[in-house]
Amino acid sequence: MAAVILQRYRERRLLRRNRIFRDRTHPFDVFDDDVIFAKFRFRRQEILAITDDISVDILLSKRMGSLTPLLRVLITLRYFASGSFQDVCGELIGVDQSTVSRTVTRVTDVLLRQVPNHVRLPNGKKQDAIKTKFYDMSGFPNVVGCIDGTQVQIQAPTQNEHEFVNRKGYHSINVQVR
């Protein structure tokens, strides 16, 4: 009886896959400050500050091979900055799409809980000054801030053509939505 149990145990061990530990490249070690800003849309110091603020909340486990809080923040920022697919974002750091999905969800939830600590609308005289500035700039009444913006592609104008080329190299107008 014991020999049968031992044989089954050995057979199961042979069927079990060994864990694979990937060599993850750390963007802070590989890229300079300009490339980090281009890839993540934040400066190195800002990324470290964000990580310090939320590291306790995003540290899920102390398993060997798990992602550090800094790598979790970098994966999330890369996903937000690129607007690309999760598997493409994961390739930069060497993680699978499912890991990117779980990481982005977790870090986003933590960041959203931090919004009231960092984002506040102005009030009183400051709010009135901002409203006046927006109105003087563009004729929008009662605007305190912009929520989002996008580039709308246009035909190249004949005058001041160079002023309408965006960072991606095509002609556009920046449209802001409130």
GROMACS .gro file of N, CA and C in nm:
model
  534
    1MET      N    1   0.083  -0.120   0.000
    1MET     CA    2   0.000   0.000   0.000
    1MET      C    3   0.087   0.126   0.000
    2ALA      N    4   0.186   0.127   0.085
    2ALA     CA    5   0.274   0.244   0.092
    2ALA      C    6   0.349   0.262  -0.039
    3ALA      N    7   0.386   0.155  -0.105
    3ALA     CA    8   0.457   0.165  -0.232
    3ALA      C    9   0.368   0.227  -0.340
    4VAL      N   10   0.239   0.196  -0.338
    4VAL     CA   11   0.145   0.253  -0.436
    4VAL      C   12   0.130   0.403  -0.413
    5ILE      N   13   0.116   0.444  -0.288
    5ILE     CA   14   0.103   0.587  -0.255
    5ILE      C   15   0.229   0.661  -0.296
    6LEU      N   16   0.344   0.605  -0.267
    6LEU     CA   17   0.470   0.668  -0.305
    6LEU      C   18   0.482   0.679  -0.457
    7GLN      N   19   0.441   0.578  -0.529
    7GLN     CA   20   0.446   0.581  -0.676
    7GLN      C   21   0.354   0.690  -0.731
    8ARG      N   22   0.233   0.703  -0.676
    8ARG     CA   23   0.139   0.808  -0.722
    8ARG      C   24   0.196   0.947  -0.692
    9TYR      N   25   0.259   0.962  -0.578
    9TYR     CA   26   0.321   1.090  -0.542
    9TYR      C   27   0.429   1.126  -0.643
   10ARG      N   28   0.513   1.032  -0.678
   10ARG     CA   29   0.620   1.057  -0.776
   10ARG      C   30   0.563   1.093  -0.913
   11GLU      N   31   0.457   1.026  -0.953
   11GLU     CA   32   0.394   1.055  -1.083
   11GLU      C   33   0.336   1.196  -1.085
   12ARG      N   34   0.270   1.236  -0.976
   12ARG     CA   35   0.214   1.372  -0.970
   12ARG      C   36   0.323   1.477  -0.973
   13ARG      N   37   0.436   1.452  -0.908
   13ARG     CA   38   0.548   1.548  -0.909
   13ARG      C   39   0.603   1.564  -1.049
   14LEU      N   40   0.605   1.456  -1.127
   14LEU     CA   41   0.655   1.466  -1.263
   14LEU      C   42   0.561   1.546  -1.352
   15LEU      N   43   0.431   1.543  -1.324
   15LEU     CA   44   0.334   1.617  -1.403
   15LEU      C   45   0.330   1.766  -1.368
   16ARG      N   46   0.370   1.802  -1.247
   16ARG     CA   47   0.365   1.940  -1.202
   16ARG      C   48   0.470   2.024  -1.275
   17ARG      N   49   0.429   2.141  -1.321
   17ARG     CA   50   0.522   2.233  -1.389
   17ARG      C   51   0.607   2.305  -1.286
   18ASN      N   52   0.731   2.326  -1.321
   18ASN     CA   53   0.817   2.405  -1.235
   18ASN      C   54   0.784   2.552  -1.251
   19ARG      N   55   0.798   2.629  -1.144
   19ARG     CA   56   0.775   2.773  -1.152
   19ARG      C   57   0.884   2.837  -1.235
   20ILE      N   58   0.844   2.934  -1.314
   20ILE     CA   59   0.940   3.006  -1.397
   20ILE      C   60   0.950   3.149  -1.344
   21PHE      N   61   1.071   3.189  -1.310
   21PHE     CA   62   1.094   3.324  -1.265
   21PHE      C   63   1.154   3.402  -1.380
   22ARG      N   64   1.080   3.503  -1.425
   22ARG     CA   65   1.127   3.584  -1.537
   22ARG      C   66   1.224   3.690  -1.489
   23ASP      N   67   1.317   3.720  -1.576
   23ASP     CA   68   1.409   3.829  -1.547
   23ASP      C   69   1.341   3.958  -1.588
   24ARG      N   70   1.294   4.034  -1.490
   24ARG     CA   71   1.223   4.158  -1.520
   24ARG      C   72   1.321   4.273  -1.528
   25THR      N   73   1.314   4.346  -1.637
   25THR     CA   74   1.397   4.465  -1.647
   25THR      C   75   1.326   4.577  -1.573
   26HIS      N   76   1.401   4.649  -1.494
   26HIS     CA   77   1.344   4.759  -1.418
   26HIS      C   78   1.365   4.888  -1.496
   27PRO      N   79   1.258   4.955  -1.536
   27PRO     CA   80   1.272   5.076  -1.618
   27PRO      C   81   1.361   5.183  -1.556
   28PHE      N   82   1.364   5.193  -1.425
   28PHE     CA   83   1.449   5.294  -1.362
   28PHE      C   84   1.597   5.265  -1.383
   29ASP      N   85   1.630   5.138  -1.400
   29ASP     CA   86   1.769   5.101  -1.424
   29ASP      C   87   1.808   5.115  -1.571
   30VAL      N   88   1.712   5.103  -1.661
   30VAL     CA   89   1.740   5.097  -1.804
   30VAL      C   90   1.728   5.233  -1.872
   31PHE      N   91   1.627   5.313  -1.833
   31PHE     CA   92   1.595   5.435  -1.906
   31PHE      C   93   1.643   5.560  -1.834
   32ASP      N   94   1.675   5.663  -1.912
   32ASP     CA   95   1.709   5.792  -1.851
   32ASP      C   96   1.580   5.869  -1.824
   33ASP      N   97   1.594   5.988  -1.765
   33ASP     CA   98   1.477   6.064  -1.722
   33ASP      C   99   1.384   6.103  -1.837
   34ASP      N  100   1.440   6.136  -1.952
   34ASP     CA  101   1.356   6.175  -2.066
   34ASP      C  102   1.273   6.059  -2.117
   35VAL      N  103   1.331   5.942  -2.124
   35VAL     CA  104   1.258   5.824  -2.172
   35VAL      C  105   1.153   5.783  -2.069
   36ILE      N  106   1.185   5.792  -1.942
   36ILE     CA  107   1.087   5.760  -1.837
   36ILE      C  108   0.966   5.852  -1.851
   37PHE      N  109   0.991   5.982  -1.871
   37PHE     CA  110   0.879   6.075  -1.886
   37PHE      C  111   0.798   6.043  -2.013
   38ALA      N  112   0.865   6.009  -2.121
   38ALA     CA  113   0.796   5.977  -2.246
   38ALA      C  114   0.711   5.850  -2.232
   39LYS      N  115   0.759   5.751  -2.159
   39LYS     CA  116   0.687   5.625  -2.148
   39LYS      C  117   0.578   5.626  -2.041
   40PHE      N  118   0.600   5.700  -1.932
   40PHE     CA  119   0.507   5.694  -1.819
   40PHE      C  120   0.432   5.825  -1.794
   41ARG      N  121   0.473   5.934  -1.859
   41ARG     CA  122   0.411   6.066  -1.846
   41ARG      C  123   0.427   6.127  -1.707
   42PHE      N  124   0.518   6.077  -1.629
   42PHE     CA  125   0.553   6.134  -1.499
   42PHE      C  126   0.704   6.134  -1.488
   43ARG      N  127   0.756   6.223  -1.411
   43ARG     CA  128   0.900   6.227  -1.386
   43ARG      C  129   0.934   6.125  -1.279
   44ARG      N  130   1.062   6.088  -1.274
   44ARG     CA  131   1.110   5.985  -1.181
   44ARG      C  132   1.071   6.017  -1.036
   45GLN      N  133   1.092   6.143  -0.994
   45GLN     CA  134   1.060   6.182  -0.857
   45GLN      C  135   0.911   6.173  -0.828
   46GLU      N  136   0.829   6.209  -0.928
   46GLU     CA  137   0.684   6.202  -0.910
   46GLU      C  138   0.638   6.057  -0.896
   47ILE      N  139   0.698   5.969  -0.974
   47ILE     CA  140   0.663   5.826  -0.967
   47ILE      C  141   0.700   5.771  -0.829
   48LEU      N  142   0.816   5.809  -0.781
   48LEU     CA  143   0.857   5.763  -0.647
   48LEU      C  144   0.764   5.818  -0.539
   49ALA      N  145   0.720   5.944  -0.554
   49ALA     CA  146   0.628   6.002  -0.455
   49ALA      C  147   0.494   5.930  -0.456
   50ILE      N  148   0.443   5.900  -0.575
   50ILE     CA  149   0.316   5.825  -0.584
   50ILE      C  150   0.331   5.689  -0.518
   51THR      N  151   0.442   5.623  -0.547
   51THR     CA  152   0.467   5.490  -0.489
   51THR      C  153   0.475   5.497  -0.338
   52ASP      N  154   0.543   5.598  -0.284
   52ASP     CA  155   0.551   5.614  -0.139
   52ASP      C  156   0.413   5.632  -0.077
   53ASP      N  157   0.327   5.709  -0.144
   53ASP     CA  158   0.193   5.736  -0.091
   53ASP      C  159   0.105   5.611  -0.084
   54ILE      N  160   0.120   5.522  -0.181
   54ILE     CA  161   0.024   5.410  -0.189
   54ILE      C  162   0.087   5.272  -0.171
   55SER      N  163   0.216   5.266  -0.143
   55SER     CA  164   0.284   5.136  -0.141
   55SER      C  165   0.225   5.038  -0.040
   56VAL      N  166   0.183   5.086   0.075
   56VAL     CA  167   0.128   4.997   0.177
   56VAL      C  168  -0.003   4.935   0.127
   57ASP      N  169  -0.082   5.014   0.054
   57ASP     CA  170  -0.212   4.965   0.008
   57ASP      C  171  -0.203   4.871  -0.111
   58ILE      N  172  -0.096   4.880  -0.191
   58ILE     CA  173  -0.089   4.795  -0.310
   58ILE      C  174   0.002   4.674  -0.293
   59LEU      N  175   0.069   4.664  -0.182
   59LEU     CA  176   0.153   4.547  -0.158
   59LEU      C  177   0.063   4.430  -0.121
   60LEU      N  178   0.047   4.336  -0.214
   60LEU     CA  179  -0.048   4.226  -0.194
   60LEU      C  180   0.012   4.109  -0.120
   61SER      N  181   0.134   4.075  -0.156
   61SER     CA  182   0.192   3.957  -0.092
   61SER      C  183   0.342   3.973  -0.083
   62LYS      N  184   0.401   3.888  -0.005
   62LYS     CA  185   0.546   3.887   0.008
   62LYS      C  186   0.603   3.762  -0.056
   63ARG      N  187   0.528   3.708  -0.155
   63ARG     CA  188   0.573   3.589  -0.226
   63ARG      C  189   0.701   3.619  -0.300
   64MET      N  190   0.781   3.519  -0.314
   64MET     CA  191   0.901   3.533  -0.395
   64MET      C  192   0.859   3.548  -0.540
   65GLY      N  193   0.908   3.649  -0.608
   65GLY     CA  194   0.873   3.672  -0.747
   65GLY      C  195   0.757   3.768  -0.766
   66SER      N  196   0.694   3.813  -0.658
   66SER     CA  197   0.583   3.907  -0.675
   66SER      C  198   0.638   4.045  -0.709
   67LEU      N  199   0.553   4.130  -0.762
   67LEU     CA  200   0.595   4.262  -0.807
   67LEU      C  201   0.611   4.357  -0.689
   68THR      N  202   0.710   4.441  -0.697
   68THR     CA  203   0.729   4.545  -0.595
   68THR      C  204   0.625   4.653  -0.618
   69PRO      N  205   0.597   4.735  -0.516
   69PRO     CA  206   0.502   4.846  -0.535
   69PRO      C  207   0.543   4.940  -0.648
   70LEU      N  208   0.673   4.966  -0.662
   70LEU     CA  209   0.719   5.055  -0.769
   70LEU      C  210   0.687   4.997  -0.906
   71LEU      N  211   0.710   4.868  -0.926
   71LEU     CA  212   0.677   4.806  -1.054
   71LEU      C  213   0.527   4.806  -1.079
   72ARG      N  214   0.448   4.789  -0.975
   72ARG     CA  215   0.303   4.795  -0.989
   72ARG      C  216   0.258   4.933  -1.037
   73VAL      N  217   0.316   5.038  -0.977
   73VAL     CA  218   0.282   5.175  -1.017
   73VAL      C  219   0.328   5.200  -1.161
   74LEU      N  220   0.447   5.153  -1.196
   74LEU     CA  221   0.498   5.173  -1.331
   74LEU      C  222   0.411   5.103  -1.436
   75ILE      N  223   0.366   4.983  -1.406
   75ILE     CA  224   0.278   4.911  -1.499
   75ILE      C  225   0.149   4.990  -1.520
   76THR      N  226   0.092   5.039  -1.412
   76THR     CA  227  -0.033   5.115  -1.420
   76THR      C  228  -0.014   5.245  -1.497
   77LEU      N  229   0.092   5.318  -1.467
   77LEU     CA  230   0.117   5.444  -1.537
   77LEU      C  231   0.144   5.420  -1.685
   78ARG      N  232   0.214   5.313  -1.718
   78ARG     CA  233   0.240   5.281  -1.858
   78ARG      C  234   0.109   5.250  -1.931
   79TYR      N  235   0.022   5.177  -1.866
   79TYR     CA  236  -0.108   5.146  -1.925
   79TYR      C  237  -0.188   5.273  -1.951
   80PHE      N  238  -0.192   5.364  -1.853
   80PHE     CA  239  -0.264   5.490  -1.869
   80PHE      C  240  -0.199   5.578  -1.975
   81ALA      N  241  -0.067   5.584  -1.976
   81ALA     CA  242   0.004   5.675  -2.067
   81ALA      C  243  -0.002   5.629  -2.211
   82SER      N  244  -0.001   5.500  -2.233
   82SER     CA  245   0.007   5.451  -2.371
   82SER      C  246  -0.129   5.430  -2.435
   83GLY      N  247  -0.229   5.398  -2.354
   83GLY     CA  248  -0.359   5.365  -2.412
   83GLY      C  249  -0.353   5.239  -2.496
   84SER      N  250  -0.255   5.155  -2.471
   84SER     CA  251  -0.233   5.036  -2.550
   84SER      C  252  -0.294   4.914  -2.482
   85PHE      N  253  -0.276   4.799  -2.543
   85PHE     CA  254  -0.327   4.675  -2.486
   85PHE      C  255  -0.244   4.635  -2.364
   86GLN      N  256  -0.305   4.560  -2.275
   86GLN     CA  257  -0.237   4.521  -2.152
   86GLN      C  258  -0.116   4.433  -2.178
   87ASP      N  259  -0.123   4.345  -2.277
   87ASP     CA  260  -0.008   4.259  -2.302
   87ASP      C  261   0.110   4.339  -2.355
   88VAL      N  262   0.085   4.444  -2.431
   88VAL     CA  263   0.193   4.530  -2.480
   88VAL      C  264   0.256   4.606  -2.364
   89CYS      N  265   0.174   4.655  -2.273
   89CYS     CA  266   0.227   4.726  -2.155
   89CYS      C  267   0.309   4.633  -2.067
   90GLY      N  268   0.266   4.509  -2.056
   90GLY     CA  269   0.337   4.412  -1.973
   90GLY      C  270   0.472   4.372  -2.029
   91GLU      N  271   0.486   4.378  -2.162
   91GLU     CA  272   0.613   4.339  -2.224
   91GLU      C  273   0.728   4.429  -2.182
   92LEU      N  274   0.700   4.556  -2.154
   92LEU     CA  275   0.804   4.649  -2.113
   92LEU      C  276   0.873   4.602  -1.984
   93ILE      N  277   0.795   4.545  -1.894
   93ILE     CA  278   0.850   4.504  -1.764
   93ILE      C  279   0.868   4.353  -1.756
   94GLY      N  280   0.804   4.279  -1.846
   94GLY     CA  281   0.820   4.135  -1.846
   94GLY      C  282   0.716   4.062  -1.764
   95VAL      N  283   0.590   4.109  -1.772
   95VAL     CA  284   0.482   4.041  -1.702
   95VAL      C  285   0.372   4.006  -1.801
   96ASP      N  286   0.289   3.913  -1.764
   96ASP     CA  287   0.182   3.865  -1.848
   96ASP      C  288   0.063   3.960  -1.846
   97GLN      N  289  -0.024   3.950  -1.944
   97GLN     CA  290  -0.142   4.035  -1.953
   97GLN      C  291  -0.230   4.024  -1.830
   98SER      N  292  -0.247   3.904  -1.778
   98SER     CA  293  -0.333   3.888  -1.661
   98SER      C  294  -0.275   3.960  -1.540
   99THR      N  295  -0.145   3.962  -1.528
   99THR     CA  296  -0.080   4.034  -1.418
   99THR      C  297  -0.102   4.184  -1.435
  100VAL      N  298  -0.091   4.233  -1.559
  100VAL     CA  299  -0.116   4.376  -1.585
  100VAL      C  300  -0.260   4.410  -1.547
  101SER      N  301  -0.354   4.325  -1.584
  101SER     CA  302  -0.495   4.350  -1.553
  101SER      C  303  -0.519   4.361  -1.404
  102ARG      N  304  -0.468   4.263  -1.327
  102ARG     CA  305  -0.486   4.266  -1.182
  102ARG      C  306  -0.417   4.387  -1.121
  103THR      N  307  -0.297   4.419  -1.171
  103THR     CA  308  -0.220   4.529  -1.116
  103THR      C  309  -0.288   4.663  -1.143
  104VAL      N  310  -0.331   4.684  -1.266
  104VAL     CA  311  -0.396   4.811  -1.301
  104VAL      C  312  -0.524   4.828  -1.219
  105THR      N  313  -0.600   4.723  -1.203
  105THR     CA  314  -0.723   4.731  -1.125
  105THR      C  315  -0.693   4.769  -0.980
  106ARG      N  316  -0.596   4.701  -0.921
  106ARG     CA  317  -0.562   4.725  -0.780
  106ARG      C  318  -0.507   4.866  -0.759
  107VAL      N  319  -0.412   4.907  -0.840
  107VAL     CA  320  -0.349   5.038  -0.823
  107VAL      C  321  -0.450   5.149  -0.852
  108THR      N  322  -0.534   5.131  -0.952
  108THR     CA  323  -0.636   5.232  -0.983
  108THR      C  324  -0.732   5.250  -0.867
  109ASP      N  325  -0.775   5.141  -0.807
  109ASP     CA  326  -0.865   5.150  -0.691
  109ASP      C  327  -0.800   5.229  -0.577
  110VAL      N  328  -0.673   5.201  -0.552
  110VAL     CA  329  -0.602   5.272  -0.445
  110VAL      C  330  -0.586   5.419  -0.480
  111LEU      N  331  -0.551   5.449  -0.605
  111LEU     CA  332  -0.536   5.589  -0.647
  111LEU      C  333  -0.668   5.665  -0.636
  112LEU      N  334  -0.777   5.601  -0.672
  112LEU     CA  335  -0.907   5.667  -0.663
  112LEU      C  336  -0.944   5.699  -0.518
  113ARG      N  337  -0.904   5.614  -0.425
  113ARG     CA  338  -0.928   5.643  -0.284
  113ARG      C  339  -0.844   5.761  -0.235
  114GLN      N  340  -0.732   5.788  -0.304
  114GLN     CA  341  -0.643   5.898  -0.266
  114GLN      C  342  -0.685   6.033  -0.326
  115VAL      N  343  -0.778   6.033  -0.421
  115VAL     CA  344  -0.816   6.157  -0.491
  115VAL      C  345  -0.855   6.269  -0.394
  116PRO      N  346  -0.940   6.246  -0.295
  116PRO     CA  347  -0.977   6.357  -0.207
  116PRO      C  348  -0.858   6.420  -0.132
  117ASN      N  349  -0.752   6.345  -0.113
  117ASN     CA  350  -0.634   6.399  -0.044
  117ASN      C  351  -0.550   6.490  -0.133
  118HIS      N  352  -0.565   6.478  -0.265
  118HIS     CA  353  -0.476   6.550  -0.356
  118HIS      C  354  -0.546   6.643  -0.454
  119VAL      N  355  -0.674   6.621  -0.480
  119VAL     CA  356  -0.746   6.701  -0.579
  119VAL      C  357  -0.856   6.778  -0.509
  120ARG      N  358  -0.848   6.910  -0.520
  120ARG     CA  359  -0.951   6.997  -0.461
  120ARG      C  360  -0.981   7.109  -0.559
  121LEU      N  361  -1.107   7.143  -0.569
  121LEU     CA  362  -1.145   7.257  -0.651
  121LEU      C  363  -1.121   7.385  -0.570
  122PRO      N  364  -1.080   7.490  -0.637
  122PRO     CA  365  -1.059   7.617  -0.566
  122PRO      C  366  -1.193   7.677  -0.523
  123ASN      N  367  -1.188   7.766  -0.425
  123ASN     CA  368  -1.311   7.832  -0.383
  123ASN      C  369  -1.283   7.981  -0.358
  124GLY      N  370  -1.389   8.056  -0.346
  124GLY     CA  371  -1.378   8.197  -0.314
  124GLY      C  372  -1.313   8.279  -0.424
  125LYS      N  373  -1.221   8.368  -0.383
  125LYS     CA  374  -1.156   8.460  -0.476
  125LYS      C  375  -1.071   8.387  -0.580
  126LYS      N  376  -1.009   8.277  -0.540
  126LYS     CA  377  -0.927   8.201  -0.635
  126LYS      C  378  -1.014   8.144  -0.747
  127GLN      N  379  -1.131   8.095  -0.711
  127GLN     CA  380  -1.224   8.041  -0.810
  127GLN      C  381  -1.268   8.150  -0.907
  128ASP      N  382  -1.299   8.268  -0.855
  128ASP     CA  383  -1.340   8.379  -0.941
  128ASP      C  384  -1.228   8.421  -1.036
  129ALA      N  385  -1.104   8.422  -0.987
  129ALA     CA  386  -0.990   8.459  -1.071
  129ALA      C  387  -0.972   8.358  -1.184
  130ILE      N  388  -0.989   8.231  -1.155
  130ILE     CA  389  -0.975   8.127  -1.258
  130ILE      C  390  -1.087   8.139  -1.361
  131LYS      N  391  -1.209   8.163  -1.316
  131LYS     CA  392  -1.320   8.182  -1.409
  131LYS      C  393  -1.293   8.298  -1.504
  132THR      N  394  -1.243   8.407  -1.450
  132THR     CA  395  -1.212   8.524  -1.532
  132THR      C  396  -1.103   8.493  -1.633
  133LYS      N  397  -1.001   8.420  -1.591
  133LYS     CA  398  -0.890   8.386  -1.679
  133LYS      C  399  -0.938   8.297  -1.795
  134PHE      N  400  -1.022   8.198  -1.766
  134PHE     CA  401  -1.075   8.113  -1.871
  134PHE      C  402  -1.162   8.193  -1.968
  135TYR      N  403  -1.242   8.283  -1.912
  135TYR     CA  404  -1.329   8.362  -1.999
  135TYR      C  405  -1.247   8.454  -2.089
  136ASP      N  406  -1.143   8.517  -2.033
  136ASP     CA  407  -1.057   8.604  -2.112
  136ASP      C  408  -0.982   8.526  -2.220
  137MET      N  409  -0.942   8.406  -2.188
  137MET     CA  410  -0.865   8.323  -2.279
  137MET      C  411  -0.949   8.271  -2.396
  138SER      N  412  -1.069   8.221  -2.366
  138SER     CA  413  -1.143   8.149  -2.469
  138SER      C  414  -1.291   8.181  -2.478
  139GLY      N  415  -1.340   8.267  -2.392
  139GLY     CA  416  -1.481   8.303  -2.397
  139GLY      C  417  -1.574   8.204  -2.329
  140PHE      N  418  -1.517   8.106  -2.256
  140PHE     CA  419  -1.600   8.011  -2.182
  140PHE      C  420  -1.640   8.073  -2.048
  141PRO      N  421  -1.770   8.088  -2.022
  141PRO     CA  422  -1.809   8.143  -1.892
  141PRO      C  423  -1.813   8.035  -1.784
  142ASN      N  424  -1.784   8.073  -1.661
  142ASN     CA  425  -1.798   7.988  -1.542
  142ASN      C  426  -1.717   7.859  -1.547
  143VAL      N  427  -1.599   7.860  -1.607
  143VAL     CA  428  -1.513   7.742  -1.611
  143VAL      C  429  -1.407   7.755  -1.502
  144VAL      N  430  -1.396   7.652  -1.419
  144VAL     CA  431  -1.298   7.651  -1.312
  144VAL      C  432  -1.179   7.563  -1.347
  145GLY      N  433  -1.199   7.466  -1.436
  145GLY     CA  434  -1.090   7.378  -1.475
  145GLY      C  435  -1.130   7.291  -1.592
  146CYS      N  436  -1.033   7.229  -1.653
  146CYS     CA  437  -1.057   7.139  -1.765
  146CYS      C  438  -1.046   6.996  -1.717
  147ILE      N  439  -1.134   6.914  -1.763
  147ILE     CA  440  -1.133   6.774  -1.724
  147ILE      C  441  -1.046   6.692  -1.817
  148ASP      N  442  -1.059   6.715  -1.948
  148ASP     CA  443  -0.984   6.634  -2.042
  148ASP      C  444  -0.966   6.710  -2.172
  149GLY      N  445  -0.878   6.662  -2.253
  149GLY     CA  446  -0.855   6.723  -2.383
  149GLY      C  447  -0.819   6.616  -2.484
  150THR      N  448  -0.831   6.651  -2.610
  150THR     CA  449  -0.794   6.558  -2.716
  150THR      C  450  -0.744   6.636  -2.835
  151GLN      N  451  -0.675   6.568  -2.923
  151GLN     CA  452  -0.624   6.628  -3.046
  151GLN      C  453  -0.718   6.590  -3.160
  152VAL      N  454  -0.775   6.690  -3.229
  152VAL     CA  455  -0.859   6.665  -3.345
  152VAL      C  456  -0.775   6.694  -3.469
  153GLN      N  457  -0.759   6.592  -3.552
  153GLN     CA  458  -0.676   6.606  -3.670
  153GLN      C  459  -0.740   6.703  -3.770
  154ILE      N  460  -0.655   6.792  -3.828
  154ILE     CA  461  -0.702   6.891  -3.925
  154ILE      C  462  -0.612   6.888  -4.047
  155GLN      N  463  -0.658   6.954  -4.154
  155GLN     CA  464  -0.571   6.974  -4.269
  155GLN      C  465  -0.468   7.081  -4.233
  156ALA      N  466  -0.351   7.069  -4.288
  156ALA     CA  467  -0.245   7.166  -4.259
  156ALA      C  468  -0.288   7.305  -4.305
  157PRO      N  469  -0.285   7.404  -4.214
  157PRO     CA  470  -0.321   7.539  -4.255
  157PRO      C  471  -0.210   7.601  -4.341
  158THR      N  472  -0.246   7.703  -4.419
  158THR     CA  473  -0.147   7.766  -4.506
  158THR      C  474  -0.061   7.866  -4.430
  159GLN      N  475  -0.114   7.924  -4.324
  159GLN     CA  476  -0.037   8.019  -4.242
  159GLN      C  477  -0.004   7.954  -4.108
  160ASN      N  478   0.116   7.980  -4.060
  160ASN     CA  479   0.162   7.928  -3.930
  160ASN      C  480   0.142   7.776  -3.918
  161GLU      N  481   0.172   7.707  -4.024
  161GLU     CA  482   0.151   7.562  -4.028
  161GLU      C  483   0.222   7.490  -3.914
  162HIS      N  484   0.341   7.534  -3.880
  162HIS     CA  485   0.422   7.467  -3.778
  162HIS      C  486   0.359   7.473  -3.639
  163GLU      N  487   0.272   7.569  -3.614
  163GLU     CA  488   0.209   7.582  -3.483
  163GLU      C  489   0.100   7.478  -3.459
  164PHE      N  490   0.061   7.406  -3.563
  164PHE     CA  491  -0.048   7.310  -3.553
  164PHE      C  492   0.000   7.165  -3.558
  165VAL      N  493   0.130   7.143  -3.549
  165VAL     CA  494   0.184   7.007  -3.548
  165VAL      C  495   0.194   6.962  -3.402
  166ASN      N  496   0.130   6.850  -3.371
  166ASN     CA  497   0.133   6.802  -3.232
  166ASN      C  498   0.254   6.713  -3.207
  167ARG      N  499   0.265   6.661  -3.086
  167ARG     CA  500   0.383   6.583  -3.048
  167ARG      C  501   0.394   6.451  -3.125
  168LYS      N  502   0.284   6.407  -3.184
  168LYS     CA  503   0.288   6.284  -3.262
  168LYS      C  504   0.318   6.308  -3.409
  169GLY      N  505   0.333   6.436  -3.445
  169GLY     CA  506   0.378   6.467  -3.580
  169GLY      C  507   0.270   6.497  -3.683
  170TYR      N  508   0.143   6.504  -3.642
  170TYR     CA  509   0.040   6.539  -3.739
  170TYR      C  510  -0.028   6.670  -3.698
  171HIS      N  511  -0.097   6.733  -3.792
  171HIS     CA  512  -0.163   6.861  -3.769
  171HIS      C  513  -0.293   6.839  -3.692
  172SER      N  514  -0.311   6.916  -3.586
  172SER     CA  515  -0.431   6.900  -3.505
  172SER      C  516  -0.458   7.027  -3.425
  173ILE      N  517  -0.578   7.030  -3.369
  173ILE     CA  518  -0.618   7.135  -3.275
  173ILE      C  519  -0.646   7.067  -3.143
  174ASN      N  520  -0.597   7.127  -3.035
  174ASN     CA  521  -0.622   7.074  -2.901
  174ASN      C  522  -0.762   7.117  -2.858
  175VAL      N  523  -0.848   7.020  -2.832
  175VAL     CA  524  -0.984   7.049  -2.790
  175VAL      C  525  -0.998   7.009  -2.644
  176GLN      N  526  -1.047   7.100  -2.563
  176GLN     CA  527  -1.064   7.070  -2.422
  176GLN      C  528  -1.212   7.055  -2.389
  177VAL      N  529  -1.243   6.957  -2.306
  177VAL     CA  530  -1.380   6.928  -2.266
  177VAL      C  531  -1.395   6.962  -2.119
  178ARG      N  532  -1.504   7.024  -2.086
  178ARG     CA  533  -1.524   7.058  -1.945
  178ARG      C  534  -1.643   6.985  -1.889
   0.00000   0.00000   0.00000
